[in-house]
PDB file of C-alpha atoms in Angstrom:
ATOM      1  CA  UNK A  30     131.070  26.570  44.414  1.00 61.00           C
ATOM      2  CA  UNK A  31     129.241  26.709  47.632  1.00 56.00           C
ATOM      3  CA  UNK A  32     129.354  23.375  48.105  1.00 58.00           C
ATOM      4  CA  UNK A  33     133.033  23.296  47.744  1.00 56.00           C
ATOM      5  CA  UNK A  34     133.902  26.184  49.692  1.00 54.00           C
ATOM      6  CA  UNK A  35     131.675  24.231  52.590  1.00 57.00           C
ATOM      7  CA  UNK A  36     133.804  21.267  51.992  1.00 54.00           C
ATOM      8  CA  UNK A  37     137.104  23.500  52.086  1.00 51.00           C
ATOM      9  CA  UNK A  38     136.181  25.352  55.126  1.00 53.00           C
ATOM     10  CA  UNK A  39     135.581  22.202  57.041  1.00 53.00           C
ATOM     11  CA  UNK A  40     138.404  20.502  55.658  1.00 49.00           C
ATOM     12  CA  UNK A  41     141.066  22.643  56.046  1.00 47.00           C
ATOM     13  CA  UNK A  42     139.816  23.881  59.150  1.00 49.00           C
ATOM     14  CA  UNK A  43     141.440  23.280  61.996  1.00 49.00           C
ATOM     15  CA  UNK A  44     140.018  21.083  64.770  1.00 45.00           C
ATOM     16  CA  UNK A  45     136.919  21.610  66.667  1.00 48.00           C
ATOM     17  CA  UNK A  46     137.160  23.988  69.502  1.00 45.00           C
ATOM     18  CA  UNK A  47     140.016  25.407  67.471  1.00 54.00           C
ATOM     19  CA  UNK A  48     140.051  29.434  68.358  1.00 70.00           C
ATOM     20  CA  UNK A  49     139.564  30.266  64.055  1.00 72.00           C
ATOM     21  CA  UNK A  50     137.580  27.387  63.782  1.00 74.00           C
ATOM     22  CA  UNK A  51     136.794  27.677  59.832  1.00 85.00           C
ATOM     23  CA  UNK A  52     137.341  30.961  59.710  1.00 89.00           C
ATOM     24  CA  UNK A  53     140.838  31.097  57.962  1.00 91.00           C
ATOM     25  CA  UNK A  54     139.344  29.618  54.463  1.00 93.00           C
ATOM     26  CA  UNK A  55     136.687  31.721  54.233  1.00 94.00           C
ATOM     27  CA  UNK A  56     139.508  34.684  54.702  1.00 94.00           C
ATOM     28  CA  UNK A  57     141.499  33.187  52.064  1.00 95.00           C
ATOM     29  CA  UNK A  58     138.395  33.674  49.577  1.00 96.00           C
ATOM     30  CA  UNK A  59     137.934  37.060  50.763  1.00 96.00           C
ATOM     31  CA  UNK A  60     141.853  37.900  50.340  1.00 96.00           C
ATOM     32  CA  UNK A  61     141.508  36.409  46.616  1.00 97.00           C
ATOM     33  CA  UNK A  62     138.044  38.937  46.183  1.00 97.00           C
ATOM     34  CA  UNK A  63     140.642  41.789  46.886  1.00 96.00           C
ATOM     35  CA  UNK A  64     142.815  40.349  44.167  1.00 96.00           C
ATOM     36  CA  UNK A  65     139.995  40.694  41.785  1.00 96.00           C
ATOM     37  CA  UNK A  66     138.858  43.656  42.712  1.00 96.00           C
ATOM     38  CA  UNK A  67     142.221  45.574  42.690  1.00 95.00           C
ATOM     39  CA  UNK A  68     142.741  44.015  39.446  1.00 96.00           C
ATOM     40  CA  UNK A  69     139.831  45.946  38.298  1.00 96.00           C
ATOM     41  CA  UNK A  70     140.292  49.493  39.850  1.00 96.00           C
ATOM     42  CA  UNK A  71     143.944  49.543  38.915  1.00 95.00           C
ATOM     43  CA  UNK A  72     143.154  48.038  35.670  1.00 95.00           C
ATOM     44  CA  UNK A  73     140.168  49.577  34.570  1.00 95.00           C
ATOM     45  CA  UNK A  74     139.380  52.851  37.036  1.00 95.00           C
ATOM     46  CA  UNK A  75     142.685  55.107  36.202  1.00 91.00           C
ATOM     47  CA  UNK A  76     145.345  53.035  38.185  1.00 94.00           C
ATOM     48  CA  UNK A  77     143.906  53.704  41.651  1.00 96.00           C
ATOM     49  CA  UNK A  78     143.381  51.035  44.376  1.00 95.00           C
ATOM     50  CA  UNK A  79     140.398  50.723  46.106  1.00 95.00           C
ATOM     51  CA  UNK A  80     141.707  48.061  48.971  1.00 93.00           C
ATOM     52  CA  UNK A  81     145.557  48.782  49.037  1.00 91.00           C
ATOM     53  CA  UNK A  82     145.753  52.255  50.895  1.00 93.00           C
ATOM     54  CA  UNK A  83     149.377  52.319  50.680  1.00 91.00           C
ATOM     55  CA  UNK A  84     149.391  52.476  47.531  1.00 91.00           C
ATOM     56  CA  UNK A  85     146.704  55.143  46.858  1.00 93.00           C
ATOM     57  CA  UNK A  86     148.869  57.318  49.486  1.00 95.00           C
ATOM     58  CA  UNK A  87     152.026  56.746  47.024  1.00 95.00           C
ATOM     59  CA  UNK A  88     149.686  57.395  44.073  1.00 95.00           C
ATOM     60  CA  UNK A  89     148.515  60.830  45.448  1.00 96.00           C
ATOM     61  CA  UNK A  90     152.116  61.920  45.840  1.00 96.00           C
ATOM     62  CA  UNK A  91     153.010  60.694  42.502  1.00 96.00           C
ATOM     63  CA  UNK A  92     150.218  62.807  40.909  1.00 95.00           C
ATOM     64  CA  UNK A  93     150.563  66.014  43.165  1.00 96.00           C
ATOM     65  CA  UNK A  94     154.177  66.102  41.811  1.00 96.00           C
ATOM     66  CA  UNK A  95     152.774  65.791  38.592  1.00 94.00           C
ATOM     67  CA  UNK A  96     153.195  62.061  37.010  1.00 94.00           C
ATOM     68  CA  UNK A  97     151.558  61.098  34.180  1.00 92.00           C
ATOM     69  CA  UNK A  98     148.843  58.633  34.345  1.00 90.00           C
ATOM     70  CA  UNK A  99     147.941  58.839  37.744  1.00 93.00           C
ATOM     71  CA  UNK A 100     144.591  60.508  39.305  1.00 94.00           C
ATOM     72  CA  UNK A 101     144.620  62.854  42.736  1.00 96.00           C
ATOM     73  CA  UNK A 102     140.931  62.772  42.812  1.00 96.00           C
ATOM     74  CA  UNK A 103     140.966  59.381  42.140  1.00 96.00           C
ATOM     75  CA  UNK A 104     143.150  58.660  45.161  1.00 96.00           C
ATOM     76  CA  UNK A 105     141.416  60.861  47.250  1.00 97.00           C
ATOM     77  CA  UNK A 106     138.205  59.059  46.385  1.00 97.00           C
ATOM     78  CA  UNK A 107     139.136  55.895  46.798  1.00 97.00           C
ATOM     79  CA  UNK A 108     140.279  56.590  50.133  1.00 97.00           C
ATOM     80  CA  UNK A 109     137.466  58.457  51.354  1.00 98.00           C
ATOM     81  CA  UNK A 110     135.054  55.955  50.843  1.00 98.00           C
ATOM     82  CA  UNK A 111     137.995  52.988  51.760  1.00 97.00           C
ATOM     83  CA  UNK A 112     138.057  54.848  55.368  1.00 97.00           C
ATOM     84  CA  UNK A 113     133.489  54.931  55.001  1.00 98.00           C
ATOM     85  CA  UNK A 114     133.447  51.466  54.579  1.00 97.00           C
ATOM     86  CA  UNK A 115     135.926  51.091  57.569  1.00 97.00           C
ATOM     87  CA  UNK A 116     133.775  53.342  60.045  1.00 97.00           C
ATOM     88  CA  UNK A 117     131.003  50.721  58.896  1.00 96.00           C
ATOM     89  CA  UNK A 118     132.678  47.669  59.405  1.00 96.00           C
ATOM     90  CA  UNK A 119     134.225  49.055  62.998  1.00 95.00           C
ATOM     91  CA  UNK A 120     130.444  49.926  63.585  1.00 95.00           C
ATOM     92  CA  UNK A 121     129.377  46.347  62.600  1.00 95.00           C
ATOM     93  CA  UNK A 122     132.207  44.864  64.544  1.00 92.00           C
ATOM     94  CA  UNK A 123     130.892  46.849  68.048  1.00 93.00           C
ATOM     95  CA  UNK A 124     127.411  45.450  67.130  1.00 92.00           C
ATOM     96  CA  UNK A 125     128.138  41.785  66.789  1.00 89.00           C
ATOM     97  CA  UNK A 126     131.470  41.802  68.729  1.00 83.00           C
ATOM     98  CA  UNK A 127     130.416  38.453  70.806  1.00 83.00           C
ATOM     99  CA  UNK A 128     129.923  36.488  67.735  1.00 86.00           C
ATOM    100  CA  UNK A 129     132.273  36.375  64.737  1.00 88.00           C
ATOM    101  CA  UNK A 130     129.921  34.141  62.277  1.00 88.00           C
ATOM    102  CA  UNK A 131     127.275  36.685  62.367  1.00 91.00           C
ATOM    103  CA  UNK A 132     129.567  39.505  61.814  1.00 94.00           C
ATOM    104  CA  UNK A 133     131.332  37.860  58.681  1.00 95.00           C
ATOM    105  CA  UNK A 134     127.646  36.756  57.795  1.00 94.00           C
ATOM    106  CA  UNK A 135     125.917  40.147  57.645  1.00 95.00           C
ATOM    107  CA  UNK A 136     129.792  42.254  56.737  1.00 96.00           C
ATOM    108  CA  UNK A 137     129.928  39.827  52.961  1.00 96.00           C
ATOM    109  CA  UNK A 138     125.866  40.251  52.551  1.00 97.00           C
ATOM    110  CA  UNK A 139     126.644  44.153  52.957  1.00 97.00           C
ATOM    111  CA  UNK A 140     129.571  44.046  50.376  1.00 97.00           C
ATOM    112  CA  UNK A 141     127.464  41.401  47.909  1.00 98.00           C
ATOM    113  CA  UNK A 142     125.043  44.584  48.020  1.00 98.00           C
ATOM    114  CA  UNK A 143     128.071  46.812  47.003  1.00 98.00           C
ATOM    115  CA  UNK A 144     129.610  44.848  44.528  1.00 98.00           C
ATOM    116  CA  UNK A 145     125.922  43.873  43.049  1.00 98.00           C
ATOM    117  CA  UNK A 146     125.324  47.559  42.519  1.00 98.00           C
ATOM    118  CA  UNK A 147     129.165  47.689  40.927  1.00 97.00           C
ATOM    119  CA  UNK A 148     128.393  45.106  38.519  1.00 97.00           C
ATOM    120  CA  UNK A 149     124.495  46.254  37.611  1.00 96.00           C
ATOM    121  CA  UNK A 150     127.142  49.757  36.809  1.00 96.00           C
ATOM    122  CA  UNK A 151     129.387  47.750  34.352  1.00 95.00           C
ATOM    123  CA  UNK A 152     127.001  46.141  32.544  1.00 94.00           C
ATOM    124  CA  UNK A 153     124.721  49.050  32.005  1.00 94.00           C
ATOM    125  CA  UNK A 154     127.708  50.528  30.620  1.00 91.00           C
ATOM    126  CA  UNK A 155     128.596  47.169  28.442  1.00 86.00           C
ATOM    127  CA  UNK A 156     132.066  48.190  30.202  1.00 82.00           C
ATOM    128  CA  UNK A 157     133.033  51.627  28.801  1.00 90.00           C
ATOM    129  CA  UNK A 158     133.774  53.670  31.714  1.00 93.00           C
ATOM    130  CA  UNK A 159     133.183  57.092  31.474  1.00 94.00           C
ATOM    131  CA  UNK A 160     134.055  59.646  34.248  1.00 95.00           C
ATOM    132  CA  UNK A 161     130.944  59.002  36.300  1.00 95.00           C
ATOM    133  CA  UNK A 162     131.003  55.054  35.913  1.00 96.00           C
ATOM    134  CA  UNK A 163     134.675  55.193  37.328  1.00 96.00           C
ATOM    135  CA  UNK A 164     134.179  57.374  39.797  1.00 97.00           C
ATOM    136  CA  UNK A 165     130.710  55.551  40.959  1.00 97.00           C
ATOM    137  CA  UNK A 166     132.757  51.890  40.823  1.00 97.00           C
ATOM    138  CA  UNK A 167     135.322  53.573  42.820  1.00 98.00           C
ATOM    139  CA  UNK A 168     133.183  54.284  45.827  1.00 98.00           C
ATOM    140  CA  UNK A 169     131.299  51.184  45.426  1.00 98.00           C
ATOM    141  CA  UNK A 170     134.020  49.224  45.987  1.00 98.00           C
ATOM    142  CA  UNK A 171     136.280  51.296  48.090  1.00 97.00           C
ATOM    143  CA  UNK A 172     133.066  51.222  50.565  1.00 98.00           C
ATOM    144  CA  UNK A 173     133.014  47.495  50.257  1.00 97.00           C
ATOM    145  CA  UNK A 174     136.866  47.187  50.539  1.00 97.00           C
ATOM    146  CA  UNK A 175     137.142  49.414  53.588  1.00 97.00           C
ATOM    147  CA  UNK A 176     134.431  47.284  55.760  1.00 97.00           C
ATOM    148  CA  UNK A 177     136.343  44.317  54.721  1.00 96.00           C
ATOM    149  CA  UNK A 178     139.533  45.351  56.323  1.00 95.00           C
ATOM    150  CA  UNK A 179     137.785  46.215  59.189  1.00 95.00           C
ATOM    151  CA  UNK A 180     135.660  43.357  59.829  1.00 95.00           C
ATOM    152  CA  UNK A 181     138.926  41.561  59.215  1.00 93.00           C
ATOM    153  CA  UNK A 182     140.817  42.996  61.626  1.00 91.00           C
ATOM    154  CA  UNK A 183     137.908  42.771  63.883  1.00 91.00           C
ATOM    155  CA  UNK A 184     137.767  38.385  62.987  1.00 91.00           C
ATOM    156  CA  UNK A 185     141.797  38.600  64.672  1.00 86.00           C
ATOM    157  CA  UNK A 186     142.663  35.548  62.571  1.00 87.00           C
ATOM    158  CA  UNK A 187     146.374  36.021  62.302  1.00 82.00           C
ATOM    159  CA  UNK A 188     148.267  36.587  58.569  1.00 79.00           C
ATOM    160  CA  UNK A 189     145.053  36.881  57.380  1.00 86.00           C
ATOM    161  CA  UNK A 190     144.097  40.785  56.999  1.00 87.00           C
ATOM    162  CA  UNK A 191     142.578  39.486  53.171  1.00 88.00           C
ATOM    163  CA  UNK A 192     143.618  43.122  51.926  1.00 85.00           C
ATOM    164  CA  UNK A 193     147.500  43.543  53.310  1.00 83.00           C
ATOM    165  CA  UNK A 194     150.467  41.188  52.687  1.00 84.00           C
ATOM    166  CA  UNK A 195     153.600  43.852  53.610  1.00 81.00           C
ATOM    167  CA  UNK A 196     153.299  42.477  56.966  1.00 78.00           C
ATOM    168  CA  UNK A 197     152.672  38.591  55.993  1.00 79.00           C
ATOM    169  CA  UNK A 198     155.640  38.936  53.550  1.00 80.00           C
ATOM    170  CA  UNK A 199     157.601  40.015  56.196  1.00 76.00           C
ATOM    171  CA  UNK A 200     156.597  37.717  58.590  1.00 75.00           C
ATOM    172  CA  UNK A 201     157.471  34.688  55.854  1.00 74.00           C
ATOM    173  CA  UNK A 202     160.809  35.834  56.395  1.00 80.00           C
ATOM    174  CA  UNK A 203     161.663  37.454  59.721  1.00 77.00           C
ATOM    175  CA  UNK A 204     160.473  34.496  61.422  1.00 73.00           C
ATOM    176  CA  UNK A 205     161.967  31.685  58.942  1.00 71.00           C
ATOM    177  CA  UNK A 206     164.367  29.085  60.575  1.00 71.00           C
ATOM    178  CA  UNK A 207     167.113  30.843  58.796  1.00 77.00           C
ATOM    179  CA  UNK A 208     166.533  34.237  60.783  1.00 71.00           C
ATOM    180  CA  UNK A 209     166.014  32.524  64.005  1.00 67.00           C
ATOM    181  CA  UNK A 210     162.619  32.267  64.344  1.00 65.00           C
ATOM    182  CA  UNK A 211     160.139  29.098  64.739  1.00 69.00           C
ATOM    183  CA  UNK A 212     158.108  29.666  61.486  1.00 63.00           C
ATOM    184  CA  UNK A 213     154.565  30.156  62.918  1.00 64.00           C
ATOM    185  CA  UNK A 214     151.710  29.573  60.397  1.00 65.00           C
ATOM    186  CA  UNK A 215     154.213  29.416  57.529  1.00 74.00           C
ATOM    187  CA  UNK A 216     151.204  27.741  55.668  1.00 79.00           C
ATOM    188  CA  UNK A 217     148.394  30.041  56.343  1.00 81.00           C
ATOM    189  CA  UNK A 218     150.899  33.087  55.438  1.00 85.00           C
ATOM    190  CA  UNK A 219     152.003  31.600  52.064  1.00 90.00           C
ATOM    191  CA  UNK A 220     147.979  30.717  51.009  1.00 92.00           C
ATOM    192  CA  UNK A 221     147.211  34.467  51.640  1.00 91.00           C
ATOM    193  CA  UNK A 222     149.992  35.314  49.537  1.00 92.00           C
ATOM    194  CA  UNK A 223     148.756  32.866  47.101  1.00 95.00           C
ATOM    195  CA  UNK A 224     144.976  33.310  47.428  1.00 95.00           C
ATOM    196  CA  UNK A 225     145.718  37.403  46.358  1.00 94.00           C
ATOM    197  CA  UNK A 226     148.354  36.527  43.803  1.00 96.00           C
ATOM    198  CA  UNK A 227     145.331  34.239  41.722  1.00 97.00           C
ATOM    199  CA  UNK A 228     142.750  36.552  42.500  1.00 96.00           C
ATOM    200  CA  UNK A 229     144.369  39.361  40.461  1.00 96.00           C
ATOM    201  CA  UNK A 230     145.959  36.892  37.881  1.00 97.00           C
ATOM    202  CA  UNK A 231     141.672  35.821  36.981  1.00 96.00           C
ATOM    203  CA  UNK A 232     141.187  39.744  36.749  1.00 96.00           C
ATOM    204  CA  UNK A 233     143.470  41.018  34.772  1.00 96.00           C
ATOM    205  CA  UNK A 234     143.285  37.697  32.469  1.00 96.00           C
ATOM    206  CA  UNK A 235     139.564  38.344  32.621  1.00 95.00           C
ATOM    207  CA  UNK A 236     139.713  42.407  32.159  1.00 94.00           C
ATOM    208  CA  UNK A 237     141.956  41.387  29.062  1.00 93.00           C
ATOM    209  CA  UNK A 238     139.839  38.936  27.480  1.00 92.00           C
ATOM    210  CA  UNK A 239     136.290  39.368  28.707  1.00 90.00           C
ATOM    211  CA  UNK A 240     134.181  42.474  30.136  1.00 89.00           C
ATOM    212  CA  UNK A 241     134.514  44.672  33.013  1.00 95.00           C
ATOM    213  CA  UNK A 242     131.331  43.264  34.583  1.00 95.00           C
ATOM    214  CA  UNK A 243     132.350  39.422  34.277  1.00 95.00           C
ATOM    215  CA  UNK A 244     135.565  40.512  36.391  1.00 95.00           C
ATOM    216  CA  UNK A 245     133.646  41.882  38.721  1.00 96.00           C
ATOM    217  CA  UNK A 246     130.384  39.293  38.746  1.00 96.00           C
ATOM    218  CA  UNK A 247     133.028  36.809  39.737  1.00 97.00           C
ATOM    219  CA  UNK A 248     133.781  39.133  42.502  1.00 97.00           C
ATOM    220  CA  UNK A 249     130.244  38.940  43.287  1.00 97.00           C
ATOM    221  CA  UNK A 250     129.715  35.130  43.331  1.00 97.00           C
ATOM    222  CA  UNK A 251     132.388  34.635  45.513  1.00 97.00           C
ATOM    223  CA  UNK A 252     131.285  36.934  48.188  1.00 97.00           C
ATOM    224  CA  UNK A 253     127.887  35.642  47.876  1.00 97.00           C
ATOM    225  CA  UNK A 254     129.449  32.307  48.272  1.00 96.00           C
ATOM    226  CA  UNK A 255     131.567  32.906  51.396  1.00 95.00           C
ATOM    227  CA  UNK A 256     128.321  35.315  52.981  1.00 95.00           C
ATOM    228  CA  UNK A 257     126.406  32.040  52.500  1.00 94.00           C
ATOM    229  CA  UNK A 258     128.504  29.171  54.208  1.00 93.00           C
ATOM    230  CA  UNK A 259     129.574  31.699  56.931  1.00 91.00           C
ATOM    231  CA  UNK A 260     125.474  31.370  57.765  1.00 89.00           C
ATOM    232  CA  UNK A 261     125.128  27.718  57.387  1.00 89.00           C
ATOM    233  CA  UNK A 262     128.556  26.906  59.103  1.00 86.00           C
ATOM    234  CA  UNK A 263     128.336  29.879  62.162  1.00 80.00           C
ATOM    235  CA  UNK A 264     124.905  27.960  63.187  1.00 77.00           C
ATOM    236  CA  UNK A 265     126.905  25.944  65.009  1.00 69.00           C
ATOM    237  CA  UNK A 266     127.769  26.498  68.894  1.00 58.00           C
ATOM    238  CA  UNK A 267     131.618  25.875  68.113  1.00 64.00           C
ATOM    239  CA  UNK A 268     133.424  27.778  70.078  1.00 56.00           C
ATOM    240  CA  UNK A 269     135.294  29.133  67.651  1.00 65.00           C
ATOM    241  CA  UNK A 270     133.274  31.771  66.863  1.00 70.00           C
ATOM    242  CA  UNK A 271     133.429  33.556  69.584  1.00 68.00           C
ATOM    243  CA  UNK A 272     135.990  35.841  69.337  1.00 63.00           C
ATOM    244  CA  UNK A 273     138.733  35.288  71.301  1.00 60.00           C
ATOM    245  CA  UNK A 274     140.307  37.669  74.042  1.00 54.00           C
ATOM    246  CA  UNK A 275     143.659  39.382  72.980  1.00 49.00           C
TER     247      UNK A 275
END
């Protein structure tokens, strides 16, 4: 898998001195890690997100007027440590502002330390999850979720937030031919919509058929993965990793 994610990020890259440089497939893996990971919190922790924040804010609402199914506390957690992990990655993103390889780099070796710890969780557990395992994967990944968003949005690689698609959606068709527009990175948008779609179709197949810590060790590898060639790949002096001014 590393090998082919090398491959992929160097492939579909665009050309050197490029401003993304190899940046947009690692995002794409990233954006299909939040698949797999919402799979499992919505799935698994009491229908609660842990990277979709609009939806949490909808949940909360729902279950303060009193809808079955749904979790305040749960929302409320999730969020709290979403917006944690997001003060982190803005932190990281201050620290290592000049290059955007070494931010990715260390931001996915901070979340393989999350999502490690989430797994270790599930399988001590041989997936039953009790009040305290849900509540502990919550923050786990809700911390890891949150500093992805942020490091994300600190990266700047357009369409490719890897935790929000309202706006890519939107973009697909506000600035089609058919609505006047010129249809910029029509590709890019419609891989991001693709990379989360298959992310949570291999979690919920996996939640279904497998165990709660397979879903998320999958999680795990691919973080590990992308933390990995971001390294090996960012040792380069190609421009594109600098980030570039707005």
């Amino acid at each position: 898998m590393y090998k082919l994610l090398t491959d992929a990020a160097r492939t579909l890259a665009p050309p050197r001195g490029d401003r993304h440089g190899p940046l947009p497939p690692l995002m794409l893996t990233l954006t299909a890690v939040t698949g797999l990971v919402d799979a499992v919190s919505y799935l698994a922790l009491g229908h609660v997100f842990v990277a979709n924040m609009t939806g949490n804010v909808v949940f909360l609402g729902f279950a303060l007027a009193g809808a079955k199914g749904l979790s305040a506390l749960a929302s409320v957690v999730a969020m709290a440590a979403f917006l944690v992990g997001a003060l982190v990655g803005g932190r990281l993103g201050t620290r290592f502002a000049a290059h955007r390889g070494r931010l990715l780099t260390i931001a996915t070796a901070l979340q393989v330390v999350l999502v490690a710890a989430a797994v270790v969780t599930a399988a001590a557990t041989h997936g039953r999850v009790t009040t305290t395992v849900q509540y502990t994967l919550i923050v786990l990944l809700g911390l890891a979720m949150g500093q992805q968003n942020a490091v994300a949005r600190r990266l700047g690689v357009p369409d490719l937030t890897t935790t929000v698609l309202t706006l890519t959606l939107t973009g697909l068709a506000a600035d089609s031919a058919p609505a006047g527009g010129t249809a910029p990175r029509p590709g890019r948008r419609i891989l991001s919509v693709l990379a989360m779609f298959l992310g949570a179709l291999a979690g919920a197949a996996l939640l279904l058929h497998a165990e709660l810590a397979l879903t998320l060790g999958l999680a795990l590898v691919l973080l590990s993965v992308t933390s990995l060639v971001t390294q090996r790949l960012s040792a380069s002096a190609d421009a594109a990793w600098i980030r570039p001014q707005s």
